[in-house]
Amino acid sequence: MEERLEEDSSYIIQFLSGEEAGFEALVRKYQDKVLNIVYSFIRHDAESEDIVQEVFLKVYRSLESFKGRSAFPTWLYRITVNTVYDFLRKRRGFLRGQLTEESVYPGSGPRESLLEKEKERTVSRALAAVPFKFRAAVVLKDIEGLSYAEISEVLRCGIGTVESRIFRARQMLKREILKISGESK
Amino acid sequence: MKECSRVKRLLSRYADGESGDAEAFRLRRHLDICPSCREELAGLVKIKETISCGEKKTLPADYLLCRLRDRIARTGGRKREWCWSGAGDFSLRFIPVPVTAIALSFLLLVASFGRSPDTYSLEDYVLSGSRTNTAAVLVLMLGQEG
Ligand SMILES: [Zn+2]
C-alpha cells in the first residue's frame, strides 16, 4: 500500500513539473478500477466510458490543487462517485430505462452463459433499487474492496455511517434479489 | 432471541472483516451454536459474492488515453478548472460552506450598523442561545470595542 502511494506521488510530482507522462501513468494504473466503480452504477458500457473520461479530465484539470491530505486513490474515487452522482442526477430514470433494454447486457463474449447473463441482470436490477448513498458504500466495499476507514474518507462520513449504510444496502439487496427471483419463477 | 437480533446487526461488518478481535470471537462463539445466525451470515456472504464476482470490465490499453489526449487538445490543455467534484461529499456539495460563511458575515455586518453596539453584549448573545459562529462573535466583539 505504502509503495503504491509513493508511486502515485512520484507520478503526481512528474505531472506537476510539466511532464504529461505522470498523468498518463496514473490513468493507466487506475482506469479499470474507476471503470468498474462507474459500471457498477451505470451498467452501460459506452456511458461508463464517457464518465471515466470525465473523471480523468477532472483529475487532469485539478491535480494541481490536490493537496495530498488524503491518498490519491481516495481523492480519485471521491471524484468518481461525485461524477456518477451528477450524471444520474441529470439523467433521472436513466438506469430504469437501461434495465428494460435487453441489448445493454452484451456480456464479455458470445459464449457467456445464459445463467451468467441472468445473474448479471439480477445484480443490475437489485443495485438499481438501492438509493445512491447506500449503493456507493456497498460498491466501494464489495467491488473495490476498500476498508470502512477508506470508504469513510471517500464519502466524507464517519465509519459508523459507512457501516450502517453497507448494512442497510445489503438488506435492501437481499430483499430485491428475493423479489426478482420470485418474479422469475 | 434478543442475542440473535444483536448478533445479526453485527454480521455485516463481521463478513467484511471489520469486527475487532474480541467481537469476532464472541460472534464466532454464537455462530457455533445458532443455526439461524449462521444462515443469516451465509446469506450476507452470498450477496457480497454476487456483487463482487460480477463481470470485471477492462479498457483496451491506451484507448482512454487517446480519447483524453484528443479532448484535452480540443479544450485547451492544462487550464485550471474549479472542481466541485473533488471538493467534497456529493451529499454536501449543495451547501458551499465558504460562500455561506461570507454571506452570513456580510449580513451580520449590515445588521450591526444602526444598532448601538453596547446594547447587546457578547455574553447576551451567547446566553440568548443564538448560533455562535465565528463571524457573529467577531462582529459583536468588534462592535463592543467600537
Ligand atoms: Zn443467533
mmCIF file of C-alpha atoms and ligand atoms in Angstrom:
data_model
loop_
_atom_site.group_PDB
_atom_site.id
_atom_site.type_symbol
_atom_site.label_atom_id
_atom_site.label_comp_id
_atom_site.label_asym_id
_atom_site.label_seq_id
_atom_site.Cartn_x
_atom_site.Cartn_y
_atom_site.Cartn_z
ATOM 1 C CA MET A 1 0.000 0.000 0.000
ATOM 2 C CA GLU A 2 2.736 2.395 1.092
ATOM 3 C CA GLU A 3 4.708 1.596 -2.062
ATOM 4 C CA ARG A 4 1.635 2.113 -4.208
ATOM 5 C CA LEU A 5 1.095 5.565 -2.717
ATOM 6 C CA GLU A 6 4.736 6.517 -3.136
ATOM 7 C CA GLU A 7 4.434 5.572 -6.768
ATOM 8 C CA ASP A 8 1.363 7.796 -7.107
ATOM 9 C CA SER A 9 3.212 10.704 -5.503
ATOM 10 C CA SER A 10 6.075 10.335 -7.943
ATOM 11 C CA TYR A 11 3.629 10.383 -10.883
ATOM 12 C CA ILE A 12 1.919 13.469 -9.488
ATOM 13 C CA ILE A 13 5.225 15.284 -8.984
ATOM 14 C CA GLN A 14 6.217 14.339 -12.510
ATOM 15 C CA PHE A 15 2.953 15.777 -13.868
ATOM 16 C CA LEU A 16 3.227 18.957 -11.811
ATOM 17 C CA SER A 17 6.727 19.515 -13.119
ATOM 18 C CA GLY A 18 5.270 19.608 -16.619
ATOM 19 C CA GLU A 19 5.558 16.033 -17.846
ATOM 20 C CA GLU A 20 2.312 14.575 -19.158
ATOM 21 C CA ALA A 21 3.783 11.102 -18.656
ATOM 22 C CA GLY A 22 2.997 11.348 -14.934
ATOM 23 C CA PHE A 23 -0.686 11.829 -15.652
ATOM 24 C CA GLU A 24 -0.669 9.074 -18.256
ATOM 25 C CA ALA A 25 0.808 6.642 -15.754
ATOM 26 C CA LEU A 26 -1.982 7.472 -13.290
ATOM 27 C CA VAL A 27 -4.601 6.876 -15.989
ATOM 28 C CA ARG A 28 -3.100 3.503 -16.933
ATOM 29 C CA LYS A 29 -2.891 2.477 -13.314
ATOM 30 C CA TYR A 30 -6.405 3.433 -12.256
ATOM 31 C CA GLN A 31 -8.584 3.394 -15.381
ATOM 32 C CA ASP A 32 -10.010 -0.097 -14.831
ATOM 33 C CA LYS A 33 -10.671 0.477 -11.141
ATOM 34 C CA VAL A 34 -12.561 3.660 -11.930
ATOM 35 C CA LEU A 35 -14.378 1.938 -14.792
ATOM 36 C CA ASN A 36 -15.599 -0.886 -12.560
ATOM 37 C CA ILE A 37 -16.888 1.523 -9.940
ATOM 38 C CA VAL A 38 -18.678 3.567 -12.595
ATOM 39 C CA TYR A 39 -20.044 0.485 -14.330
ATOM 40 C CA SER A 40 -21.500 -0.857 -11.115
ATOM 41 C CA PHE A 41 -23.689 2.251 -11.002
ATOM 42 C CA ILE A 42 -24.375 2.774 -14.678
ATOM 43 C CA ARG A 43 -24.443 -0.770 -16.144
ATOM 44 C CA HIS A 44 -23.844 0.562 -19.629
ATOM 45 C CA ASP A 45 -20.509 0.273 -21.456
ATOM 46 C CA ALA A 46 -20.447 3.426 -23.578
ATOM 47 C CA GLU A 47 -21.893 5.718 -20.921
ATOM 48 C CA SER A 48 -19.487 4.296 -18.348
ATOM 49 C CA GLU A 49 -16.522 5.001 -20.626
ATOM 50 C CA ASP A 50 -17.686 8.590 -21.107
ATOM 51 C CA ILE A 51 -17.958 9.058 -17.355
ATOM 52 C CA VAL A 52 -14.495 7.574 -16.784
ATOM 53 C CA GLN A 53 -13.142 10.035 -19.330
ATOM 54 C CA GLU A 54 -14.901 12.858 -17.482
ATOM 55 C CA VAL A 55 -13.371 11.715 -14.193
ATOM 56 C CA PHE A 56 -9.824 11.735 -15.554
ATOM 57 C CA LEU A 57 -10.380 15.063 -17.242
ATOM 58 C CA LYS A 58 -11.331 16.476 -13.847
ATOM 59 C CA VAL A 59 -8.215 14.869 -12.385
ATOM 60 C CA TYR A 60 -6.078 16.423 -15.126
ATOM 61 C CA ARG A 61 -7.530 19.849 -14.515
ATOM 62 C CA SER A 62 -7.470 19.774 -10.743
ATOM 63 C CA LEU A 63 -4.386 17.741 -9.924
ATOM 64 C CA GLU A 64 -2.549 20.988 -9.161
ATOM 65 C CA SER A 65 -4.997 21.606 -6.333
ATOM 66 C CA PHE A 66 -4.596 18.095 -4.918
ATOM 67 C CA LYS A 67 -3.048 18.722 -1.536
ATOM 68 C CA GLY A 68 -2.262 15.148 -0.645
ATOM 69 C CA ARG A 69 -4.299 15.360 2.558
ATOM 70 C CA SER A 70 -5.848 12.076 1.533
ATOM 71 C CA ALA A 71 -4.274 9.354 -0.557
ATOM 72 C CA PHE A 72 -4.573 9.811 -4.323
ATOM 73 C CA PRO A 73 -6.988 6.861 -4.814
ATOM 74 C CA THR A 74 -9.281 8.258 -2.093
ATOM 75 C CA TRP A 75 -9.379 11.596 -3.895
ATOM 76 C CA LEU A 76 -9.857 9.878 -7.254
ATOM 77 C CA TYR A 77 -12.729 7.701 -6.009
ATOM 78 C CA ARG A 78 -14.395 10.733 -4.460
ATOM 79 C CA ILE A 79 -14.309 12.469 -7.852
ATOM 80 C CA THR A 80 -15.624 9.244 -9.401
ATOM 81 C CA VAL A 81 -18.574 8.880 -7.028
ATOM 82 C CA ASN A 82 -19.457 12.553 -7.396
ATOM 83 C CA THR A 83 -19.261 12.435 -11.193
ATOM 84 C CA VAL A 84 -21.534 9.404 -11.278
ATOM 85 C CA TYR A 85 -23.900 11.143 -8.874
ATOM 86 C CA ASP A 86 -24.042 14.210 -11.121
ATOM 87 C CA PHE A 87 -24.684 12.034 -14.166
ATOM 88 C CA LEU A 88 -27.546 10.172 -12.510
ATOM 89 C CA ARG A 89 -28.999 13.386 -11.132
ATOM 90 C CA LYS A 90 -29.069 14.941 -14.603
ATOM 91 C CA ARG A 91 -30.349 11.773 -16.223
ATOM 92 C CA ARG A 92 -33.034 10.641 -13.821
ATOM 93 C CA GLY A 93 -34.619 7.433 -14.967
ATOM 94 C CA PHE A 94 -31.501 6.501 -16.974
ATOM 95 C CA LEU A 95 -30.955 3.302 -15.052
ATOM 96 C CA ARG A 96 -34.578 2.205 -15.194
ATOM 97 C CA GLY A 97 -34.548 2.843 -18.948
ATOM 98 C CA GLN A 98 -31.414 0.746 -19.366
ATOM 99 C CA LEU A 99 -32.787 -2.159 -17.404
ATOM 100 C CA THR A 100 -35.722 -2.578 -19.708
ATOM 101 C CA GLU A 101 -33.438 -2.868 -22.744
ATOM 102 C CA GLU A 102 -32.184 -6.344 -23.424
ATOM 103 C CA SER A 103 -29.289 -5.048 -25.523
ATOM 104 C CA VAL A 104 -27.365 -3.432 -22.701
ATOM 105 C CA TYR A 105 -26.061 -6.727 -21.389
ATOM 106 C CA PRO A 106 -23.738 -7.827 -24.140
ATOM 107 C CA GLY A 107 -21.503 -9.690 -21.680
ATOM 108 C CA SER A 108 -17.853 -10.376 -22.322
ATOM 109 C CA GLY A 109 -18.352 -12.701 -25.273
ATOM 110 C CA PRO A 110 -20.802 -14.761 -27.240
ATOM 111 C CA ARG A 111 -20.177 -17.834 -25.114
ATOM 112 C CA GLU A 112 -21.267 -16.148 -21.915
ATOM 113 C CA SER A 113 -23.752 -18.480 -20.353
ATOM 114 C CA LEU A 114 -27.386 -17.635 -20.008
ATOM 115 C CA LEU A 115 -27.070 -18.162 -16.298
ATOM 116 C CA GLU A 116 -24.289 -15.592 -16.008
ATOM 117 C CA LYS A 117 -26.328 -13.137 -18.025
ATOM 118 C CA GLU A 118 -29.292 -13.705 -15.786
ATOM 119 C CA LYS A 119 -27.152 -13.218 -12.681
ATOM 120 C CA GLU A 120 -25.722 -10.008 -14.091
ATOM 121 C CA ARG A 121 -29.226 -8.801 -14.816
ATOM 122 C CA THR A 122 -30.393 -9.591 -11.295
ATOM 123 C CA VAL A 123 -27.455 -7.730 -9.758
ATOM 124 C CA SER A 124 -28.105 -4.738 -12.016
ATOM 125 C CA ARG A 125 -31.759 -4.579 -11.087
ATOM 126 C CA ALA A 126 -31.110 -5.105 -7.401
ATOM 127 C CA LEU A 127 -28.378 -2.440 -7.280
ATOM 128 C CA ALA A 128 -30.587 -0.012 -9.174
ATOM 129 C CA ALA A 129 -33.188 -0.290 -6.433
ATOM 130 C CA VAL A 130 -30.746 0.813 -3.718
ATOM 131 C CA PRO A 131 -30.544 4.587 -3.094
ATOM 132 C CA PHE A 132 -27.288 6.195 -4.169
ATOM 133 C CA LYS A 133 -25.620 6.816 -0.812
ATOM 134 C CA PHE A 134 -26.140 3.209 0.295
ATOM 135 C CA ARG A 135 -25.104 1.859 -3.078
ATOM 136 C CA ALA A 136 -21.928 3.969 -3.085
ATOM 137 C CA ALA A 137 -20.821 2.457 0.227
ATOM 138 C CA VAL A 138 -21.506 -1.142 -0.755
ATOM 139 C CA VAL A 139 -19.915 -0.747 -4.206
ATOM 140 C CA LEU A 140 -16.714 0.687 -2.723
ATOM 141 C CA LYS A 141 -16.654 -2.212 -0.282
ATOM 142 C CA ASP A 142 -17.606 -5.145 -2.474
ATOM 143 C CA ILE A 143 -16.341 -4.075 -5.889
ATOM 144 C CA GLU A 144 -13.281 -2.074 -4.954
ATOM 145 C CA GLY A 145 -12.530 -3.833 -1.656
ATOM 146 C CA LEU A 146 -11.897 -0.646 0.319
ATOM 147 C CA SER A 147 -11.862 -0.734 4.099
ATOM 148 C CA TYR A 148 -14.553 1.085 6.097
ATOM 149 C CA ALA A 149 -11.958 3.718 7.018
ATOM 150 C CA GLU A 150 -11.100 4.307 3.354
ATOM 151 C CA ILE A 151 -14.772 4.471 2.377
ATOM 152 C CA SER A 152 -15.415 6.981 5.139
ATOM 153 C CA GLU A 153 -12.713 9.188 3.609
ATOM 154 C CA VAL A 154 -14.084 8.843 0.089
ATOM 155 C CA LEU A 155 -17.672 9.581 1.131
ATOM 156 C CA ARG A 156 -16.652 12.033 3.847
ATOM 157 C CA CYS A 157 -18.718 10.492 6.592
ATOM 158 C CA GLY A 158 -17.999 8.610 9.810
ATOM 159 C CA ILE A 159 -17.034 4.942 9.927
ATOM 160 C CA GLY A 160 -20.272 4.208 11.818
ATOM 161 C CA THR A 161 -22.236 5.763 8.967
ATOM 162 C CA VAL A 162 -20.345 3.645 6.429
ATOM 163 C CA GLU A 163 -21.114 0.543 8.424
ATOM 164 C CA SER A 164 -24.813 1.282 8.713
ATOM 165 C CA ARG A 165 -25.063 2.250 5.016
ATOM 166 C CA ILE A 166 -23.468 -1.048 4.000
ATOM 167 C CA PHE A 167 -25.673 -2.964 6.413
ATOM 168 C CA ARG A 168 -28.812 -1.318 5.040
ATOM 169 C CA ALA A 169 -27.674 -1.648 1.426
ATOM 170 C CA ARG A 170 -27.253 -5.396 1.890
ATOM 171 C CA GLN A 171 -30.675 -5.699 3.468
ATOM 172 C CA MET A 172 -32.176 -3.867 0.503
ATOM 173 C CA LEU A 173 -30.186 -6.004 -1.948
ATOM 174 C CA LYS A 174 -31.334 -9.175 -0.259
ATOM 175 C CA ARG A 175 -34.957 -8.052 -0.401
ATOM 176 C CA GLU A 176 -34.627 -7.048 -4.065
ATOM 177 C CA ILE A 177 -32.874 -10.268 -5.105
ATOM 178 C CA LEU A 178 -35.564 -12.335 -3.390
ATOM 179 C CA LYS A 179 -38.227 -10.257 -5.111
ATOM 180 C CA ILE A 180 -36.602 -10.659 -8.537
ATOM 181 C CA SER A 181 -36.075 -14.380 -8.147
ATOM 182 C CA GLY A 182 -39.712 -14.676 -7.014
ATOM 183 C CA GLU A 183 -40.852 -12.856 -10.164
ATOM 184 C CA SER A 184 -38.880 -15.124 -12.475
ATOM 185 C CA LYS A 185 -40.333 -18.303 -11.006
ATOM 186 C CA MET B 1 -33.978 -14.257 20.689
ATOM 187 C CA LYS B 2 -32.585 -10.911 21.813
ATOM 188 C CA GLU B 3 -28.988 -12.087 21.433
ATOM 189 C CA CYS B 4 -29.692 -13.092 17.824
ATOM 190 C CA SER B 5 -31.025 -9.680 16.801
ATOM 191 C CA ARG B 6 -27.907 -8.063 18.295
ATOM 192 C CA VAL B 7 -25.664 -10.550 16.505
ATOM 193 C CA LYS B 8 -27.457 -10.105 13.170
ATOM 194 C CA ARG B 9 -26.799 -6.379 13.335
ATOM 195 C CA LEU B 10 -23.054 -7.095 13.645
ATOM 196 C CA LEU B 11 -22.762 -9.777 10.981
ATOM 197 C CA SER B 12 -22.393 -7.383 8.051
ATOM 198 C CA ARG B 13 -19.200 -5.884 9.461
ATOM 199 C CA TYR B 14 -18.040 -9.347 10.547
ATOM 200 C CA ALA B 15 -18.433 -10.547 6.953
ATOM 201 C CA ASP B 16 -16.315 -7.566 5.888
ATOM 202 C CA GLY B 17 -13.574 -8.449 8.361
ATOM 203 C CA GLU B 18 -14.161 -5.171 10.188
ATOM 204 C CA SER B 19 -15.017 -6.561 13.641
ATOM 205 C CA GLY B 20 -12.439 -6.217 16.352
ATOM 206 C CA ASP B 21 -10.812 -9.396 17.720
ATOM 207 C CA ALA B 22 -12.961 -9.584 20.861
ATOM 208 C CA GLU B 23 -16.185 -9.011 18.937
ATOM 209 C CA ALA B 24 -15.245 -11.543 16.256
ATOM 210 C CA PHE B 25 -14.510 -14.075 18.983
ATOM 211 C CA ARG B 26 -17.926 -13.521 20.628
ATOM 212 C CA LEU B 27 -19.671 -13.726 17.261
ATOM 213 C CA ARG B 28 -17.920 -16.985 16.353
ATOM 214 C CA ARG B 29 -18.979 -18.461 19.669
ATOM 215 C CA HIS B 30 -22.577 -17.513 18.998
ATOM 216 C CA LEU B 31 -22.433 -18.754 15.405
ATOM 217 C CA ASP B 32 -21.211 -22.132 16.637
ATOM 218 C CA ILE B 33 -24.465 -22.693 18.467
ATOM 219 C CA CYS B 34 -27.001 -20.731 16.400
ATOM 220 C CA PRO B 35 -28.167 -22.079 13.005
ATOM 221 C CA SER B 36 -30.368 -19.033 12.382
ATOM 222 C CA CYS B 37 -27.457 -16.570 12.611
ATOM 223 C CA ARG B 38 -25.253 -18.936 10.582
ATOM 224 C CA GLU B 39 -27.880 -18.853 7.855
ATOM 225 C CA GLU B 40 -28.024 -15.070 8.052
ATOM 226 C CA LEU B 41 -24.230 -14.889 7.653
ATOM 227 C CA ALA B 42 -24.290 -17.295 4.719
ATOM 228 C CA GLY B 43 -26.899 -15.060 3.036
ATOM 229 C CA LEU B 44 -24.729 -11.987 3.567
ATOM 230 C CA VAL B 45 -21.649 -13.702 2.178
ATOM 231 C CA LYS B 46 -23.661 -14.775 -0.857
ATOM 232 C CA ILE B 47 -24.785 -11.201 -1.507
ATOM 233 C CA LYS B 48 -21.210 -9.963 -1.115
ATOM 234 C CA GLU B 49 -20.017 -12.579 -3.594
ATOM 235 C CA THR B 50 -22.800 -11.836 -6.046
ATOM 236 C CA ILE B 51 -21.851 -8.147 -6.082
ATOM 237 C CA SER B 52 -18.098 -8.638 -6.113
ATOM 238 C CA CYS B 53 -17.939 -11.518 -8.580
ATOM 239 C CA GLY B 54 -19.743 -9.620 -11.321
ATOM 240 C CA GLU B 55 -18.096 -9.222 -14.680
ATOM 241 C CA LYS B 56 -14.906 -7.143 -14.370
ATOM 242 C CA LYS B 57 -14.533 -4.553 -17.071
ATOM 243 C CA THR B 58 -11.240 -3.547 -18.649
ATOM 244 C CA LEU B 59 -10.387 -0.861 -21.154
ATOM 245 C CA PRO B 60 -8.084 -1.603 -24.094
ATOM 246 C CA ALA B 61 -4.565 -0.269 -23.477
ATOM 247 C CA ASP B 62 -4.293 3.442 -24.254
ATOM 248 C CA TYR B 63 -7.853 3.654 -25.550
ATOM 249 C CA LEU B 64 -8.814 6.075 -22.799
ATOM 250 C CA LEU B 65 -5.539 7.974 -23.084
ATOM 251 C CA CYS B 66 -6.160 8.573 -26.793
ATOM 252 C CA ARG B 67 -9.611 9.918 -26.030
ATOM 253 C CA LEU B 68 -8.245 12.067 -23.222
ATOM 254 C CA ARG B 69 -5.390 13.483 -25.306
ATOM 255 C CA ASP B 70 -7.855 14.401 -28.002
ATOM 256 C CA ARG B 71 -10.277 16.024 -25.567
ATOM 257 C CA ILE B 72 -7.509 17.893 -23.740
ATOM 258 C CA ALA B 73 -6.095 19.196 -27.014
ATOM 259 C CA ARG B 74 -9.537 20.397 -28.092
ATOM 260 C CA THR B 75 -10.325 22.082 -24.792
ATOM 261 C CA GLY B 76 -7.076 23.922 -24.237
ATOM 262 C CA GLY B 77 -4.529 21.938 -22.287
ATOM 263 C CA ARG B 78 -3.912 22.435 -18.620
ATOM 264 C CA LYS B 79 -6.297 25.251 -17.837
ATOM 265 C CA ARG B 80 -7.411 25.014 -14.242
ATOM 266 C CA GLU B 81 -10.987 24.157 -13.525
ATOM 267 C CA TRP B 82 -12.858 24.654 -10.261
ATOM 268 C CA CYS B 83 -13.713 21.101 -9.454
ATOM 269 C CA TRP B 84 -16.607 20.726 -7.065
ATOM 270 C CA SER B 85 -16.400 17.037 -7.516
ATOM 271 C CA GLY B 86 -13.026 16.847 -5.883
ATOM 272 C CA ALA B 87 -14.103 19.200 -3.176
ATOM 273 C CA GLY B 88 -16.453 17.187 -1.057
ATOM 274 C CA ASP B 89 -19.123 14.654 -0.362
ATOM 275 C CA PHE B 90 -21.786 14.508 -3.059
ATOM 276 C CA SER B 91 -24.468 14.928 -0.432
ATOM 277 C CA LEU B 92 -22.939 18.147 0.867
ATOM 278 C CA ARG B 93 -21.981 19.816 -2.366
ATOM 279 C CA PHE B 94 -25.087 21.941 -2.430
ATOM 280 C CA ILE B 95 -24.005 23.737 0.719
ATOM 281 C CA PRO B 96 -20.919 25.649 -0.334
ATOM 282 C CA VAL B 97 -19.626 26.385 3.148
ATOM 283 C CA PRO B 98 -17.231 29.262 2.402
ATOM 284 C CA VAL B 99 -19.847 31.132 0.361
ATOM 285 C CA THR B 100 -22.416 30.722 3.126
ATOM 286 C CA ALA B 101 -19.926 31.937 5.736
ATOM 287 C CA ILE B 102 -19.037 35.051 3.722
ATOM 288 C CA ALA B 103 -22.715 35.841 3.043
ATOM 289 C CA LEU B 104 -23.562 35.387 6.721
ATOM 290 C CA SER B 105 -20.709 37.641 7.845
ATOM 291 C CA PHE B 106 -21.827 40.297 5.385
ATOM 292 C CA LEU B 107 -25.435 40.134 6.617
ATOM 293 C CA LEU B 108 -24.318 40.369 10.223
ATOM 294 C CA LEU B 109 -22.113 43.373 9.420
ATOM 295 C CA VAL B 110 -25.016 45.121 7.689
ATOM 296 C CA ALA B 111 -27.283 44.264 10.604
ATOM 297 C CA SER B 112 -24.781 45.651 13.101
ATOM 298 C CA PHE B 113 -24.991 49.139 11.526
ATOM 299 C CA GLY B 114 -27.717 51.174 13.069
ATOM 300 C CA ARG B 115 -27.645 49.178 16.267
ATOM 301 C CA SER B 116 -25.953 50.679 19.269
ATOM 302 C CA PRO B 117 -23.134 48.243 19.902
ATOM 303 C CA ASP B 118 -23.307 48.388 23.674
ATOM 304 C CA THR B 119 -26.963 47.350 23.843
ATOM 305 C CA TYR B 120 -26.033 43.754 23.155
ATOM 306 C CA SER B 121 -23.054 42.143 24.759
ATOM 307 C CA LEU B 122 -21.205 39.026 23.717
ATOM 308 C CA GLU B 123 -22.499 37.299 26.841
ATOM 309 C CA ASP B 124 -26.102 38.270 25.985
ATOM 310 C CA TYR B 125 -25.624 36.869 22.547
ATOM 311 C CA VAL B 126 -24.185 33.606 23.792
ATOM 312 C CA LEU B 127 -26.774 33.265 26.563
ATOM 313 C CA SER B 128 -29.627 34.021 24.154
ATOM 314 C CA GLY B 129 -28.993 30.613 22.615
ATOM 315 C CA SER B 130 -28.420 32.048 19.142
ATOM 316 C CA ARG B 131 -25.918 30.248 16.960
ATOM 317 C CA THR B 132 -22.470 31.440 17.883
ATOM 318 C CA ASN B 133 -20.402 31.212 14.790
ATOM 319 C CA THR B 134 -17.065 32.897 14.482
ATOM 320 C CA ALA B 135 -18.380 35.679 12.266
ATOM 321 C CA ALA B 136 -21.152 36.598 14.699
ATOM 322 C CA VAL B 137 -18.794 36.606 17.666
ATOM 323 C CA LEU B 138 -16.271 38.714 15.762
ATOM 324 C CA VAL B 139 -18.908 41.298 14.834
ATOM 325 C CA LEU B 140 -20.084 41.505 18.420
ATOM 326 C CA MET B 141 -16.547 41.794 19.754
ATOM 327 C CA LEU B 142 -15.551 44.426 17.215
ATOM 328 C CA GLY B 143 -18.810 46.256 17.881
ATOM 329 C CA GLN B 144 -18.102 46.329 21.563
ATOM 330 C CA GLU B 145 -14.630 47.692 21.028
ATOM 331 C CA GLY B 146 -16.037 50.499 18.898
HETATM 332 ZN ZN ZN C 1 -28.420 -16.309 16.733
#
